[in-house]
Coordinates of C-alpha atoms in Angstrom, one line a residue:
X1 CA -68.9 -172.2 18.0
X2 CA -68.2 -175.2 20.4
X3 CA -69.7 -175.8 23.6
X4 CA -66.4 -174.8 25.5
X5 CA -66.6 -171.1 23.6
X6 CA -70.2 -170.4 24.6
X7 CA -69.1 -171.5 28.4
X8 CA -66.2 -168.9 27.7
X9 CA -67.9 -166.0 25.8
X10 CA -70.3 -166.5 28.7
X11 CA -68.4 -166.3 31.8
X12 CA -66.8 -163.2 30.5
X13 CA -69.8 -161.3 29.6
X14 CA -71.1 -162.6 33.3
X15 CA -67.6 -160.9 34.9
X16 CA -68.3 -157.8 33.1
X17 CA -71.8 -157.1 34.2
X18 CA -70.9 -157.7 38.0
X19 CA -68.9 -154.6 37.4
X20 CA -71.3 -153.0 35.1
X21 CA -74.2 -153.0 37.6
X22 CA -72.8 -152.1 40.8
X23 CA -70.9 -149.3 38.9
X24 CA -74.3 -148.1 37.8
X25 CA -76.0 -148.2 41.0
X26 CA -73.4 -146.7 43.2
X27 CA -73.1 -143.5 40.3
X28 CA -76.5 -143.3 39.9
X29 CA -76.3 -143.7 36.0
X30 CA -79.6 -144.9 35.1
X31 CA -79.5 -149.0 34.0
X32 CA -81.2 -148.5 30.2
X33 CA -80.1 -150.5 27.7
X34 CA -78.1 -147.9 26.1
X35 CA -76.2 -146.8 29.4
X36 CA -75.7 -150.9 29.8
X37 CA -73.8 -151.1 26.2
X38 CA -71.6 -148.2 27.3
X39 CA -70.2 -149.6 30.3
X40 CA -70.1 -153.0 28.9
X41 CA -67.4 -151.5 26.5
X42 CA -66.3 -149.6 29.3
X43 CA -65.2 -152.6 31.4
X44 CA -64.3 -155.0 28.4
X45 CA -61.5 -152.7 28.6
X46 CA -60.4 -153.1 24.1
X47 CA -61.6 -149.7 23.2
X48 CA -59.2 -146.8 24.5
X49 CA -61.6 -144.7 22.7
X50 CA -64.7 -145.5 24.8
X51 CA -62.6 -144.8 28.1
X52 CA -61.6 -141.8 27.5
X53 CA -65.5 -140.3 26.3
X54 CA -66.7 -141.8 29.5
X55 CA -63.8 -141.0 31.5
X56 CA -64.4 -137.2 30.4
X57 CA -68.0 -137.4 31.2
X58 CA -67.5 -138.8 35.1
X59 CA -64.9 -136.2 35.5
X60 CA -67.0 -133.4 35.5
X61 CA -68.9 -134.5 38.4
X62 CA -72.2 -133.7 36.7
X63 CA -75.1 -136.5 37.4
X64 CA -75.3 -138.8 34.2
X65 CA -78.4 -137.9 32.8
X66 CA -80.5 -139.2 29.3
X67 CA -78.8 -136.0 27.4
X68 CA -75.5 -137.3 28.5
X69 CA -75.9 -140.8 27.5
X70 CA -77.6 -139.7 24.4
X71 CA -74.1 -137.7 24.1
X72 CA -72.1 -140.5 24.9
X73 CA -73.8 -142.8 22.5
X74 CA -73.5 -140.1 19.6
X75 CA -69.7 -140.0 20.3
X76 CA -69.3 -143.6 20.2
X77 CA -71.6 -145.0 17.8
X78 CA -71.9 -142.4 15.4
X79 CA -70.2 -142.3 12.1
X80 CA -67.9 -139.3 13.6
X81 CA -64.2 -138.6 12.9
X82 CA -62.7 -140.7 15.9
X83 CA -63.9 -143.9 14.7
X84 CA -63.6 -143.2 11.2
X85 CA -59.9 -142.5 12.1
X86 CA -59.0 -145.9 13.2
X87 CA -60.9 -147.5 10.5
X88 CA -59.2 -145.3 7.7
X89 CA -55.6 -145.3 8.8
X90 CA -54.5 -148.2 6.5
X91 CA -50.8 -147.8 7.6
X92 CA -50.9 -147.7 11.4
X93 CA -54.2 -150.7 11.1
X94 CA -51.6 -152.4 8.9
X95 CA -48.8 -152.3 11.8
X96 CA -51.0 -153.4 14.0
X97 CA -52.4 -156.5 12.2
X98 CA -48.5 -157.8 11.6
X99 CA -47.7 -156.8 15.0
X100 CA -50.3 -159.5 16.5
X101 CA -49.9 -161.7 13.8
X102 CA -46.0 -161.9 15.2
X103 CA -47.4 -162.5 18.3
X104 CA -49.3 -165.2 17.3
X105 CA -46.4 -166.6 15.2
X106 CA -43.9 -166.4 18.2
X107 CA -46.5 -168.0 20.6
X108 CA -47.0 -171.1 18.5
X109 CA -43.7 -171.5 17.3
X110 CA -42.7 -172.1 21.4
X111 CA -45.5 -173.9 22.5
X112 CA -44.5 -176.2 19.2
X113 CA -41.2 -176.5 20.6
X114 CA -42.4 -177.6 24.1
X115 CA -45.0 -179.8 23.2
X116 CA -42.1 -181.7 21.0
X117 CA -39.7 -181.0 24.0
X118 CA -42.2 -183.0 26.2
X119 CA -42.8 -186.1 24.0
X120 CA -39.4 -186.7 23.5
X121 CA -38.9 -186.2 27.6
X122 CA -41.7 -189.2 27.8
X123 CA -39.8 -191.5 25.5
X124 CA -36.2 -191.4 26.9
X125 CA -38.0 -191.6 30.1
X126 CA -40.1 -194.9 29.1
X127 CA -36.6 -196.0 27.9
X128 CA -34.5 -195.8 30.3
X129 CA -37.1 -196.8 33.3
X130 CA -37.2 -200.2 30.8
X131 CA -33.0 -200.4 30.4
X132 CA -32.6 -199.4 34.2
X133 CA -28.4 -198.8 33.0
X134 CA -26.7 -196.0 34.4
X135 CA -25.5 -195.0 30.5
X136 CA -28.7 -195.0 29.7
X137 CA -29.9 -192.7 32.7
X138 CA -26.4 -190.3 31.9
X139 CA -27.9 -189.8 28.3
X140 CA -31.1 -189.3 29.4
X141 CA -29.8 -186.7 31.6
X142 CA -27.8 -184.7 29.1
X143 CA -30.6 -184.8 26.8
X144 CA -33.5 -183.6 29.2
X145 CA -31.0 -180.8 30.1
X146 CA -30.5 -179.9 26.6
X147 CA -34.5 -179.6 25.8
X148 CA -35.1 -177.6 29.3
X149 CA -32.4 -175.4 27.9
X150 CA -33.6 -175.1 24.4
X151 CA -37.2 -174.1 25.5
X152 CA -35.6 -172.2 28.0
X153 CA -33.8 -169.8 25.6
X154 CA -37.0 -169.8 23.0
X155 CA -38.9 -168.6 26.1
X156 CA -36.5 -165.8 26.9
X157 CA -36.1 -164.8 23.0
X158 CA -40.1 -165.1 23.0
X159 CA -40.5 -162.7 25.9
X160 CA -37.8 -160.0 24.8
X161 CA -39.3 -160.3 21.0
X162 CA -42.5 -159.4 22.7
X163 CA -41.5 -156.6 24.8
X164 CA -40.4 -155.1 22.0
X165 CA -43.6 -155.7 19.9
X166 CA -45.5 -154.5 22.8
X167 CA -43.6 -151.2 22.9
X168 CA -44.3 -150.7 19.5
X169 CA -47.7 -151.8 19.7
X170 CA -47.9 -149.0 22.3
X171 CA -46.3 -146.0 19.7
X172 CA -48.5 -147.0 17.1
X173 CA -51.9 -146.8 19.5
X174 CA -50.5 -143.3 20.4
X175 CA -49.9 -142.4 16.9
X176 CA -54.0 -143.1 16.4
X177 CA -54.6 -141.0 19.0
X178 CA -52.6 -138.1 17.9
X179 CA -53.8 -138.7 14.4
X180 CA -56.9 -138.3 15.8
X181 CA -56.6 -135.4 17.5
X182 CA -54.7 -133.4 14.3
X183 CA -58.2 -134.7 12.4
X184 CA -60.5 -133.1 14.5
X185 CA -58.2 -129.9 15.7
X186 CA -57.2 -126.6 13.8
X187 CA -53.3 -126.7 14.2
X188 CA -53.2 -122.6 14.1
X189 CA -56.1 -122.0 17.2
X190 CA -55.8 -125.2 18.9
X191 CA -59.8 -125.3 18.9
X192 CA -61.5 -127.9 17.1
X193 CA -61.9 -127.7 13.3
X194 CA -64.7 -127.7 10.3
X195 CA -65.0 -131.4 10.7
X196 CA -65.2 -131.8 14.3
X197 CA -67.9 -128.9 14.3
X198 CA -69.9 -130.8 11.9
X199 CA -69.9 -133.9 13.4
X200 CA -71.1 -132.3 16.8
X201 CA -73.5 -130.2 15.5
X202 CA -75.1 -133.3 14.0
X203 CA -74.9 -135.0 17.6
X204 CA -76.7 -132.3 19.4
X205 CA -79.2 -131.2 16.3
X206 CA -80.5 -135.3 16.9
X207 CA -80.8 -134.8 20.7
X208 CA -82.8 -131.5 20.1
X209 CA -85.4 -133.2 17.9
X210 CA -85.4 -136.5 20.4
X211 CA -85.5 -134.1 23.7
X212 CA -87.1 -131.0 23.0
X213 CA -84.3 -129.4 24.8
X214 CA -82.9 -125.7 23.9
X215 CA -79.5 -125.5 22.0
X216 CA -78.4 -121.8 20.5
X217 CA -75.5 -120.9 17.9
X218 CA -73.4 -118.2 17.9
X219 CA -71.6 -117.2 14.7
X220 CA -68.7 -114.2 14.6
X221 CA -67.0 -112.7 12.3
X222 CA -63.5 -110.1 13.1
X223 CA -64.6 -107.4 11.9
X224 CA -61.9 -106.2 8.7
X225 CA -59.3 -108.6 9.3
X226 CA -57.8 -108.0 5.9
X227 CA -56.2 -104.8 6.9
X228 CA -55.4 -106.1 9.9
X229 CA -52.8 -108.7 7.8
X230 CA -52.2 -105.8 5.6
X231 CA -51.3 -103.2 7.9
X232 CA -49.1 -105.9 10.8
X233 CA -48.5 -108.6 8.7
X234 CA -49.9 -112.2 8.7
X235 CA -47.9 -113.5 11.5
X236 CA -49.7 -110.9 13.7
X237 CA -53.1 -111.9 11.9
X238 CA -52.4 -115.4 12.9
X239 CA -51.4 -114.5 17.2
X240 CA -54.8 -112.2 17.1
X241 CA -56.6 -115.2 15.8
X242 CA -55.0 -117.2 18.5
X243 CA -56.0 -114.3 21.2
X244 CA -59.5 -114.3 19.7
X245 CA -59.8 -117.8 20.7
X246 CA -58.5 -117.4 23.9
X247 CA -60.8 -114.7 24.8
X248 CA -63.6 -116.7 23.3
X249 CA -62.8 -120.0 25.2
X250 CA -62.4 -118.3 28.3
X251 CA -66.2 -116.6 27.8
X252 CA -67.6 -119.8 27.4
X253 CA -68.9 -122.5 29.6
X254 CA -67.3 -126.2 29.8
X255 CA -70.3 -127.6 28.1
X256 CA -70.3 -125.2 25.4
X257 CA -68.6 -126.3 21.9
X258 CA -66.0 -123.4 20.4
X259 CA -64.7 -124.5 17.0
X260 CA -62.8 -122.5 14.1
X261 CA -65.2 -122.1 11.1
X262 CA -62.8 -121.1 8.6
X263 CA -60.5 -118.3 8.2
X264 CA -61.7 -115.3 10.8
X265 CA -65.1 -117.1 11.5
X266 CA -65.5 -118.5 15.1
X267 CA -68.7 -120.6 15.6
X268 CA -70.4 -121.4 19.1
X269 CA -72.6 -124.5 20.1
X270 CA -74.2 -123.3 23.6
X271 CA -76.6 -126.5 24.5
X272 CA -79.1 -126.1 26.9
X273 CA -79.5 -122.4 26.1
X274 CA -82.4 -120.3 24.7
X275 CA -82.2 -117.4 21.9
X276 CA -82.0 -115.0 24.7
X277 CA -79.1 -116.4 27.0
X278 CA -77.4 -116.7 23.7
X279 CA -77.7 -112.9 23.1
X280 CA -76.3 -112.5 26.6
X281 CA -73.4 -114.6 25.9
X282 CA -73.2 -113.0 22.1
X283 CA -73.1 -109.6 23.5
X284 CA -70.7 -110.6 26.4
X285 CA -67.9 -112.3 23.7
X286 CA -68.1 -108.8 21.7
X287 CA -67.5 -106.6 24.9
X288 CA -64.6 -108.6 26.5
X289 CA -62.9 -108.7 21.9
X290 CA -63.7 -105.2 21.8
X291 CA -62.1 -104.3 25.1
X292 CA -58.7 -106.4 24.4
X293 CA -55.8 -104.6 22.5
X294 CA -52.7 -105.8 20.9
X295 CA -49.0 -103.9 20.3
X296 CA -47.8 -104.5 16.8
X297 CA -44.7 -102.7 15.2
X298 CA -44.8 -100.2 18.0
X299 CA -48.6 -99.6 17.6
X300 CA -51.6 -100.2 19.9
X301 CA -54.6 -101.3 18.2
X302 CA -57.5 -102.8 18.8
X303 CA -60.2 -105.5 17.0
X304 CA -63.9 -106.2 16.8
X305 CA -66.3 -108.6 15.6
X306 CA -69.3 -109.0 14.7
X307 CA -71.9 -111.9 16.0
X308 CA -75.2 -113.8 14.8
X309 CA -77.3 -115.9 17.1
X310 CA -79.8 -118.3 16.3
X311 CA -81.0 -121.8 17.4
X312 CA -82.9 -124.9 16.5
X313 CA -86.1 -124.8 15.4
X314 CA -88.4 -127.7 15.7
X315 CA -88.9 -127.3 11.9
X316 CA -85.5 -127.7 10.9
X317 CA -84.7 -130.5 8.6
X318 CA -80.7 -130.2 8.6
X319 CA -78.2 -129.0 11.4
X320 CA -76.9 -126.6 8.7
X321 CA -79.7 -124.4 8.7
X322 CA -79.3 -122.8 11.8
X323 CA -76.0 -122.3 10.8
X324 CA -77.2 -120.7 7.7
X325 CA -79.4 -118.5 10.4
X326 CA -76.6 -117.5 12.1
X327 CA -74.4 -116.6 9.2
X328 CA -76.9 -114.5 7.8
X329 CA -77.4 -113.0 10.8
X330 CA -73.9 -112.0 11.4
X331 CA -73.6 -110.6 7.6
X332 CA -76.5 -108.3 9.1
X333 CA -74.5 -107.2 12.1
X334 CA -71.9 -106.1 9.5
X335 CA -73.9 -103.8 7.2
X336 CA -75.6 -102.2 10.1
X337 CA -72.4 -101.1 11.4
X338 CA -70.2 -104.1 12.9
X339 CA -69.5 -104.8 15.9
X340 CA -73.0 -106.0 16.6
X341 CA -75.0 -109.1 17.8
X342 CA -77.7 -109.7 15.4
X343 CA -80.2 -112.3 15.7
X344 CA -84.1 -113.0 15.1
X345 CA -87.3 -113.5 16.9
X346 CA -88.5 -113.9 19.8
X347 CA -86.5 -111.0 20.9
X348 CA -88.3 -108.3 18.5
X349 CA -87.7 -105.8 15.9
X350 CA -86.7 -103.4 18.5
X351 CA -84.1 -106.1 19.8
X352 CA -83.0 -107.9 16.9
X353 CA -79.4 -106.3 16.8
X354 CA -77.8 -105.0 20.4
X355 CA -74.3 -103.4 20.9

């Protein structure tokens, strides 16, 4: 790297942390090195995808906190779905390599054709300031006007080629980011999917072991869904998985993480909260399914579900196996009866299942 491209690199990483700092200090984010990096992408202003985590995270008008850089830093530099998206989608990554490639083309070609413009501008003027005749000033004339207009209309085919380029450029970002959404979303429930759940769970099982901090899972079940689809049909199976969701989202806090397991499974991340306020919550989700009923073919009727809790332990050596806590809980809640929370110490035998 030259001399000039240190200078460069330089000046630009001295422009971004005048805005990094004072940004800092005026929201009170604490300047670690971590929170630094974060809003060093933030301001470089490339990554659409860093923008829009952060962005998220300011809107909620919650103070920024080590759990939420810890967060932020899991969504970004994690090998999670989002950034495996862009890297994996050959075809759009494709498009957008020969879209700046064209650019690059386009931009060299014309600066080509004014550098050559220029020299030849010099050398009819060195000729005719040495002739001094009025032909040779006419020519002269003609042929600067014919240059001008030549790198004049490259100009103008240069700046409508990339307007056009641009506009594409810009469909082909937005067809990442719905891509990227449909990865990470169940198209029936709107909520997000298997592999969005998995890569979060992974985020906040690593902040649990770093911070200590409490973080509960609630599994659920509908209870006999089967004749549900036999009796109504599938088409009412899929609106009461749709209500089910609804109901659930609507229970749950703006922090908490609602994702479609699979099937009729529903699965809950509730950070920050012990075994027992997940029992509350548990037992508050059944109530406000078991209280909600649907008209189908003329009918009334009515679903349940049942629920397992559980949470990390310090223990634990994967995510899964509170998941696996949970599961098995919630197969418990069935045999007992359905309809049920079901969960484990420290709440008792006596306690263990609550309806």
């Amino acid at each position: 790297m030259t001399t000039d491209n240190h200078k460069r690199l330089f000046e630009i990483s001295l422009a971004i942390a005048r805005k990094v700092l004072p940004f800092l200090g005026q929201h009170q984010i604490p300047a670690t090195p971590e929170n630094y990096m974060i809003f060093y992408l933030y301001f470089e202003g490339d990554l659409h995808l860093v923008r829009r985590v952060v962005d998220a995270q300011l809107n909620t008008g919650r103070p920024w906190t080590a759990e939420t850089t810890s967060q932020v830093f899991g969504q970004l530099f994690s090998a999670e779905a989002n950034i495996d998206m862009r890297r994996n989608n050959e075809r759009l990554a494709q498009s957008l390599r020969q879209t700046a490639d064209f650019i690059v083309a386009r931009s060299c070609q014309t600066a080509e054709l004014a550098d050559s413009a220029s020299r030849e501008l010099c050398k009819t003027i060195e000729a005719a300031q040495r002739l001094g005749e009025a032909d040779e000033a006419g020519r002269w004339l003609r042929q600067a006007l014919l240059q001008v207009q030549e790198v004049n209309q490259a100009s103008s085919r240069l700046g409508g080629e990339l307007v056009d380029k641009s506009q594409e450029l810009e469909k082909a970002v937005q067809s990442l980011d719905r891509l990227e959404t449909m990865a990470l979303t169940d198209e029936l429930t709107k909520l997000a999917n298997r592999r969005a759940w998995d890569s979060r769970l992974r985020v906040e099982f690593n902040r649990f072991l770093r911070f200590g901090r409490p973080c509960s899972v609630i599994m659920l079940d509908i209870d006999d869904f089967k004749a549900i689809n036999d009796r109504f049909g599938h088409l009412v199976g899929d609106q009461a998985l749709i209500q089910v969701a609804r109901l659930c989202q609507q229970g749950l806090r703006a922090v908490d993480f609602l994702a479609r397991f699979g099937g009729e499974e529903f699965v809950c991340l509730l950070p920050e909260t012990s075994l027992d306020g997940a029992y509350v919550l548990a037992e508050r989700l059944r109530a406000s399914l078991a209280a909600w009923a649907f008209t189908a073919a003329g009918q009334r009727a009515r679903l349940t579900a049942s629920f397992g809790v559980s949470c990390f332990r310090p223990d634990d050596e994967r995510p899964e196996q509170v998941v696996e806590r949970a599961d098995k809980n919630m197969y418990r809640a069935k045999a007992l009866g359905k309809n049920l929370v079901c969960g484990e110490e420290p709440l008792g035998p006596s306690q263990a299942c609550l309806n």
